[in-house]
XYZ file of N, CA and C in Angstrom:
519
model
N 51.186 114.009 152.917
C 50.046 114.856 153.078
C 50.290 116.160 152.328
N 49.256 116.582 151.591
C 49.442 117.852 150.781
C 49.206 119.090 151.639
N 50.016 120.022 151.540
C 49.982 121.239 152.207
C 48.873 122.115 151.602
N 48.113 122.720 152.462
C 47.116 123.669 152.113
C 47.612 125.102 151.809
N 46.880 125.799 150.947
C 47.248 127.171 150.680
C 46.999 127.916 151.973
N 47.856 128.824 152.268
C 47.849 129.669 153.557
C 47.904 131.119 153.022
N 46.708 131.769 153.212
C 46.706 133.276 152.684
C 47.583 134.044 153.633
N 48.410 134.934 153.071
C 49.245 135.803 153.818
C 48.681 137.283 153.821
N 49.023 138.032 154.758
C 48.718 139.484 154.865
C 49.900 140.234 154.177
N 49.545 140.959 153.083
C 50.605 141.526 152.336
C 50.296 143.055 152.209
N 51.324 143.822 152.559
C 51.285 145.347 152.383
C 51.912 145.710 151.121
N 51.458 146.788 150.415
C 52.119 147.180 149.108
C 52.360 148.695 149.276
N 53.576 149.099 149.062
C 54.153 150.400 149.101
C 54.599 150.772 147.762
N 54.112 151.959 147.111
C 54.575 152.473 145.885
C 55.526 153.679 146.301
N 56.623 153.749 145.674
C 57.534 154.836 146.013
C 57.750 155.688 144.668
N 57.125 156.878 144.787
C 57.022 157.652 143.577
C 57.069 159.198 143.990
N 57.736 160.020 143.274
C 57.610 161.485 143.386
C 56.606 162.060 142.426
N 56.135 161.164 141.390
C 55.312 161.763 140.362
C 53.932 161.104 140.229
N 53.649 160.008 140.854
C 52.357 159.244 140.762
C 51.459 159.656 142.009
N 50.174 159.400 141.827
C 49.175 159.335 142.851
C 48.644 157.850 142.991
N 47.927 157.564 144.063
C 47.337 156.292 144.073
C 46.370 156.111 142.831
N 45.759 157.093 142.329
C 44.815 157.002 141.218
C 45.576 156.542 139.964
N 46.969 156.874 139.894
C 47.712 156.654 138.663
C 48.700 155.451 138.945
N 48.606 154.841 139.958
C 49.560 153.777 140.418
C 49.212 152.405 139.732
N 49.609 152.180 138.502
C 49.358 150.900 137.810
C 50.092 149.909 138.394
N 51.375 150.075 138.857
C 52.222 148.922 139.322
C 51.688 148.538 140.703
N 51.298 149.419 141.562
C 50.662 149.120 142.774
C 49.354 148.343 142.640
N 48.474 148.841 141.631
C 47.276 148.181 141.257
C 47.487 146.693 140.795
N 48.555 146.563 139.989
C 48.835 145.143 139.440
C 49.284 144.229 140.666
N 50.104 144.756 141.527
C 50.514 143.917 142.703
C 49.287 143.572 143.525
N 48.400 144.506 143.808
C 47.298 144.252 144.616
C 46.417 143.184 143.891
N 46.104 143.275 142.676
C 45.300 142.450 141.957
C 45.885 141.034 141.905
N 47.297 141.013 141.645
C 47.807 139.629 141.551
C 47.857 138.939 142.922
N 48.071 139.636 143.966
C 48.110 138.979 145.308
C 46.830 138.581 145.723
N 45.738 139.343 145.390
C 44.405 138.997 145.758
C 43.925 137.835 144.884
N 44.191 137.689 143.651
C 43.895 136.686 142.764
C 44.502 135.301 143.249
N 45.777 135.480 143.852
C 46.418 134.317 144.343
C 45.810 133.779 145.728
N 44.898 134.650 146.338
C 44.246 134.137 147.591
C 44.772 134.961 148.773
N 45.725 135.836 148.652
C 46.242 136.569 149.798
C 45.444 137.664 150.102
N 45.652 138.422 151.188
C 44.892 139.508 151.646
C 45.725 140.768 151.654
N 45.236 141.868 151.238
C 45.799 143.160 151.238
C 45.714 143.656 152.641
N 46.914 143.851 153.260
C 46.975 144.326 154.688
C 46.965 145.873 154.829
N 47.658 146.496 153.869
C 47.649 147.963 153.774
C 48.300 148.356 152.387
N 48.046 149.567 151.980
C 48.668 150.107 150.817
C 48.818 151.597 150.958
N 50.081 151.913 150.613
C 50.377 153.346 150.669
C 51.193 153.784 149.435
N 51.297 155.086 149.168
C 52.178 155.629 148.084
C 52.781 156.781 148.892
N 54.123 156.806 148.774
C 54.937 157.865 149.412
C 56.045 158.349 148.441
N 56.524 159.527 148.641
C 57.586 160.027 147.776
C 58.989 159.211 148.006
N 59.809 159.270 147.019
C 61.144 158.563 147.094
C 61.977 159.309 148.199
N 61.709 159.098 149.461
C 62.386 159.717 150.523
C 62.843 158.606 151.476
N 64.112 158.513 151.747
C 64.688 157.435 152.557
C 64.020 157.346 153.926
N 63.796 158.492 154.557
C 63.286 158.349 155.982
C 61.779 158.069 155.908
N 60.938 158.535 154.997
C 59.536 158.199 154.888
C 59.408 156.665 154.601
N 60.304 156.100 153.695
C 60.169 154.697 153.401
C 60.538 153.948 154.660
N 61.661 154.287 155.259
C 61.960 153.518 156.540
C 60.878 153.581 157.585
N 60.209 154.754 157.730
C 59.231 154.825 158.771
C 58.015 153.947 158.427
N 57.553 153.920 157.219
C 56.330 153.034 156.822
C 56.754 151.633 156.892
N 57.864 151.286 156.266
C 58.205 149.898 156.347
C 58.489 149.386 157.673
N 59.168 150.177 158.559
C 59.509 149.803 159.994
C 58.100 149.540 160.717
N 57.058 150.353 160.536
C 55.837 150.219 161.105
C 55.273 148.792 160.721
N 55.322 148.534 159.484
C 54.788 147.190 158.938
C 55.573 146.066 159.432
N 56.835 146.192 159.533
C 57.767 145.081 160.109
C 57.358 144.829 161.549
N 57.043 145.896 162.334
C 56.695 145.739 163.723
C 55.241 145.230 163.811
N 54.427 145.239 162.796
C 53.109 144.731 162.965
C 53.072 143.217 162.794
N 52.700 142.405 163.834
C 52.711 141.043 163.704
C 51.762 140.499 162.740
N 50.684 141.320 162.325
C 49.691 140.822 161.373
C 50.211 140.799 159.931
N 51.343 141.614 159.619
C 51.699 141.739 158.307
C 53.013 140.721 158.057
N 52.901 139.808 157.048
C 53.835 138.848 156.826
C 54.841 139.206 155.645
N 54.279 140.086 154.794
C 55.004 140.320 153.421
C 54.823 141.814 153.103
N 55.789 142.452 152.693
C 55.800 143.826 152.255
C 56.312 143.755 150.801
N 55.541 144.327 149.833
C 55.909 144.488 148.420
C 56.171 146.002 148.142
N 57.316 146.366 147.676
C 57.518 147.691 147.353
C 57.756 147.731 145.803
N 57.293 148.926 145.255
C 57.529 149.147 143.905
C 58.098 150.505 143.667
N 59.146 150.583 142.878
C 59.785 151.976 142.704
C 61.056 152.106 143.345
N 61.921 153.050 142.810
C 63.017 153.461 143.516
C 64.274 152.556 143.549
N 64.264 151.585 142.542
C 65.361 150.629 142.504
C 66.318 150.816 141.385
N 66.097 151.953 140.615
C 67.101 152.272 139.573
C 68.242 152.999 139.930
N 68.783 153.792 139.032
C 70.026 154.670 139.332
C 69.798 156.097 139.074
N 68.531 156.507 138.665
C 68.343 157.904 138.331
C 67.570 158.665 139.531
N 67.715 159.952 139.356
C 67.023 160.860 140.328
C 67.190 160.582 141.828
N 66.008 160.319 142.377
C 65.997 160.021 143.784
C 65.795 158.536 144.198
N 66.111 157.642 143.140
C 65.917 156.227 143.525
C 66.901 155.844 144.651
N 66.268 155.445 145.721
C 66.932 155.113 146.963
C 66.437 153.982 147.796
N 65.495 153.206 147.141
C 64.892 151.984 147.896
C 66.078 151.092 148.474
N 67.086 150.654 147.847
C 68.022 149.775 148.452
C 68.684 150.518 149.651
N 69.094 151.740 149.441
C 69.748 152.513 150.587
C 68.850 152.582 151.852
N 67.573 152.803 151.558
C 66.545 153.111 152.608
C 66.252 151.769 153.384
N 66.096 150.630 152.606
C 65.511 149.487 153.227
C 66.532 148.428 153.650
N 67.642 148.434 152.961
C 68.616 147.251 153.307
C 69.056 147.339 154.812
N 69.207 148.567 155.422
C 69.612 148.548 156.800
C 68.538 148.030 157.744
N 67.283 147.905 157.284
C 66.216 147.255 158.157
C 66.172 145.694 158.120
N 66.878 145.123 157.154
C 66.868 143.745 156.990
C 67.699 143.126 158.140
N 67.017 142.049 158.707
C 67.900 141.027 159.612
C 68.857 140.192 158.664
N 68.242 139.793 157.560
C 68.915 139.012 156.564
C 68.487 139.329 155.160
N 69.556 139.510 154.369
C 69.175 139.781 152.966
C 68.926 138.441 152.219
N 67.979 138.535 151.297
C 67.722 137.441 150.442
C 68.418 137.684 149.069
N 69.752 137.400 149.048
C 70.487 137.689 147.888
C 69.949 137.127 146.649
N 69.487 135.902 146.612
C 68.966 135.205 145.436
C 67.824 135.893 144.768
N 67.019 136.695 145.502
C 65.944 137.329 144.857
C 66.380 138.377 143.741
N 67.260 139.282 144.074
C 67.613 140.239 143.049
C 68.322 139.479 141.828
N 69.166 138.489 142.219
C 69.882 137.717 141.145
C 68.893 137.018 140.240
N 67.936 136.278 140.745
C 66.897 135.638 140.050
C 66.007 136.624 139.210
N 65.657 137.690 139.968
C 64.794 138.679 139.209
C 65.487 139.149 137.869
N 66.781 139.470 138.014
C 67.512 140.009 136.851
C 67.632 138.806 135.749
N 67.816 137.638 136.218
C 67.885 136.552 135.317
C 66.573 136.435 134.537
N 65.454 136.362 135.231
C 64.205 136.205 134.401
C 63.860 137.461 133.658
N 64.215 138.565 134.086
C 63.892 139.845 133.553
C 64.787 139.947 132.230
N 65.981 139.346 132.205
C 66.804 139.459 131.044
C 66.093 138.802 129.880
N 65.216 137.831 130.015
C 64.468 137.153 128.971
C 63.518 138.211 128.316
N 63.037 139.209 129.092
C 62.162 140.200 128.613
C 62.687 141.456 128.177
N 63.672 141.968 128.808
C 64.239 143.235 128.488
C 65.794 143.315 128.147
N 66.364 142.150 128.068
C 67.787 142.049 127.717
C 68.720 142.678 128.741
N 69.716 143.257 128.299
C 70.838 143.761 129.148
C 70.395 145.002 130.025
N 69.109 145.509 129.653
C 68.666 146.668 130.500
C 68.398 146.242 131.916
N 68.185 144.952 132.157
C 67.961 144.490 133.567
C 69.135 144.799 134.498
N 70.273 145.008 134.020
C 71.449 145.405 134.819
C 71.154 146.620 135.549
N 70.275 147.432 135.233
C 69.945 148.738 135.799
C 69.021 148.576 136.878
N 68.496 147.345 137.181
C 67.586 147.130 138.377
C 68.410 146.748 139.577
N 68.106 147.445 140.683
C 68.720 147.257 141.966
C 67.703 146.527 142.869
N 66.834 145.780 142.341
C 65.671 145.149 143.132
C 66.445 144.259 144.194
N 65.859 144.108 145.429
C 66.519 143.353 146.407
C 65.318 142.889 147.416
N 65.736 141.891 148.305
C 64.694 141.489 149.263
C 65.430 141.144 150.570
N 64.664 141.098 151.666
C 65.202 140.625 152.919
C 64.181 140.164 153.876
N 64.632 139.711 154.948
C 63.718 139.302 156.094
C 64.025 140.209 157.274
N 62.986 140.646 157.903
C 63.091 141.515 159.127
C 61.977 141.058 160.054
N 62.306 140.577 161.223
C 61.231 140.345 162.239
C 60.147 139.420 161.626
N 60.637 138.311 160.897
C 59.836 137.338 160.294
C 58.850 138.037 159.334
N 59.229 139.152 158.678
C 58.445 139.734 157.562
C 59.416 139.760 156.502
N 58.883 139.278 155.167
C 59.671 139.286 154.072
C 59.332 140.679 153.282
N 60.389 141.251 152.842
C 60.296 142.487 152.199
C 60.896 142.309 150.670
N 60.083 142.490 149.738
C 60.548 142.294 148.310
C 60.373 143.725 147.671
N 61.545 144.220 147.087
C 61.549 145.585 146.522
C 61.672 145.397 145.070
N 60.678 145.769 144.246
C 60.621 145.583 142.842
C 60.781 146.837 142.179
N 61.193 146.911 140.926
C 61.163 148.127 140.095
C 59.794 148.679 139.898
N 59.792 149.906 139.514
C 58.537 150.743 139.400
C 57.689 150.406 138.185
N 58.160 149.689 137.224
C 57.368 149.523 136.003
C 56.350 148.375 136.216
N 55.197 148.376 135.625
C 54.163 147.443 135.800
C 54.579 146.090 135.276
N 55.326 146.122 134.161
C 55.864 144.905 133.619
C 56.892 144.174 134.621
N 57.692 144.993 135.256
C 58.729 144.390 136.239
C 57.902 143.794 137.394
N 56.876 144.444 137.851
C 56.114 144.003 138.899
C 55.438 142.659 138.629
N 54.959 142.623 137.435
C 54.276 141.297 136.983
C 55.296 140.172 136.753
N 56.490 140.594 136.269
C 57.610 139.568 136.216
C 57.933 139.017 137.555
N 58.147 140.051 138.523
C 58.549 139.533 139.867
C 57.522 138.625 140.529
N 56.159 139.060 140.358
C 55.154 138.220 140.930
C 54.927 136.845 140.301
N 54.866 136.866 138.900
C 54.596 135.620 138.102
C 55.672 134.723 138.117
N 56.980 135.188 138.100
C 58.080 134.268 137.963
C 58.760 133.860 139.232
N 58.468 134.590 140.344
C 59.162 134.330 141.628
C 58.146 134.346 142.782
N 57.573 135.424 143.057
C 56.787 135.538 144.370
C 55.523 134.769 144.455
N 54.872 134.551 143.349
C 53.607 133.739 143.453
C 53.897 132.314 144.007
N 55.055 131.752 143.551
C 55.365 130.363 144.078
C 55.964 130.510 145.431
N 56.906 131.442 145.654
C 57.594 131.508 146.914
C 56.602 131.865 148.062
N 55.531 132.525 147.733
C 54.596 132.930 148.840
C 53.390 131.974 148.925
N 53.575 130.742 148.354
C 52.613 129.685 148.328
C 53.135 128.522 149.121
N 52.445 128.120 150.209
C 52.892 127.054 151.066
C 52.878 125.635 150.278
N 52.258 125.524 149.270
C 52.254 124.322 148.449
C 53.428 124.157 147.529
N 54.163 125.311 147.297
C 55.284 125.241 146.454
C 56.418 124.420 147.161
N 56.935 123.415 146.319
C 57.968 122.538 146.778
C 59.268 122.607 145.842
N 60.491 122.478 146.414
C 60.720 121.865 147.779
C 60.672 122.863 148.741
N 60.716 124.175 148.543
C 60.596 125.126 149.682
C 60.010 126.384 149.265
N 59.544 127.108 150.309
C 58.936 128.514 150.068
C 59.157 129.262 151.352
N 58.739 130.549 151.333
C 58.863 131.450 152.473
C 57.785 131.336 153.536
N 56.729 130.659 153.267
C 55.529 130.797 154.156
C 55.838 130.252 155.555
N 56.499 129.085 155.672
C 56.837 128.570 157.002
C 57.735 129.494 157.817
N 58.701 130.088 157.079
C 59.571 130.980 157.776
C 58.850 132.095 158.312
N 57.919 132.739 157.480
C 57.121 133.824 157.857
C 56.094 133.539 159.050
N 55.588 132.383 159.045
C 54.472 132.065 160.062
C 55.107 131.558 161.389
N 56.107 130.620 161.168
C 56.516 130.056 162.442
C 58.019 129.833 162.485
N 58.814 130.573 161.568
C 60.296 130.468 161.646
C 60.762 129.237 161.136
N 60.025 128.326 160.572
C 60.604 127.012 160.058
C 60.199 126.883 158.494
N 61.153 126.380 157.854
C 60.866 126.182 156.389
C 59.952 125.009 156.236
N 58.967 125.054 155.290
C 58.111 123.954 154.976
C 58.689 123.232 153.732
N 59.136 122.050 154.031
C 59.794 121.166 152.962
C 58.752 119.974 152.738
N 58.847 119.441 151.566
C 58.165 118.224 151.269
C 58.644 117.022 151.920
């Protein structure tokens, strides 16, 4: 029996000291892609690169049973106040090590060795998936198109995150 598409509630958080929501092309791209895929935007915010503000917003979303996925954009590099990994890794119950590894692999095809400067990461917390993407619009599109679109679709086989997020069990074929 074929699995049906299951729309997820996804929150988007942009981390930037320099942008406003009106200038947030990466956040706009994530919202557009998740909605085109059939998912629902649960919330969207833009906050400065501040460890404690990040933890506060993401913790609220993790505690909200209506939100299944959190996408962040920004703060994954090595410059300035980039601190997304330090802020969010302590909130994870389980880190999804393969996400950062796979992102850098597919990103290498587009930007070569510069991908080594991405500290993108992902984890699960309270049955909420958190995916931390770089701040560039291109990186957000790469992450969505090459990884997240499939992994957030219950129809993707042999496995995806939807079953884990909704009922704690993996949906296999």
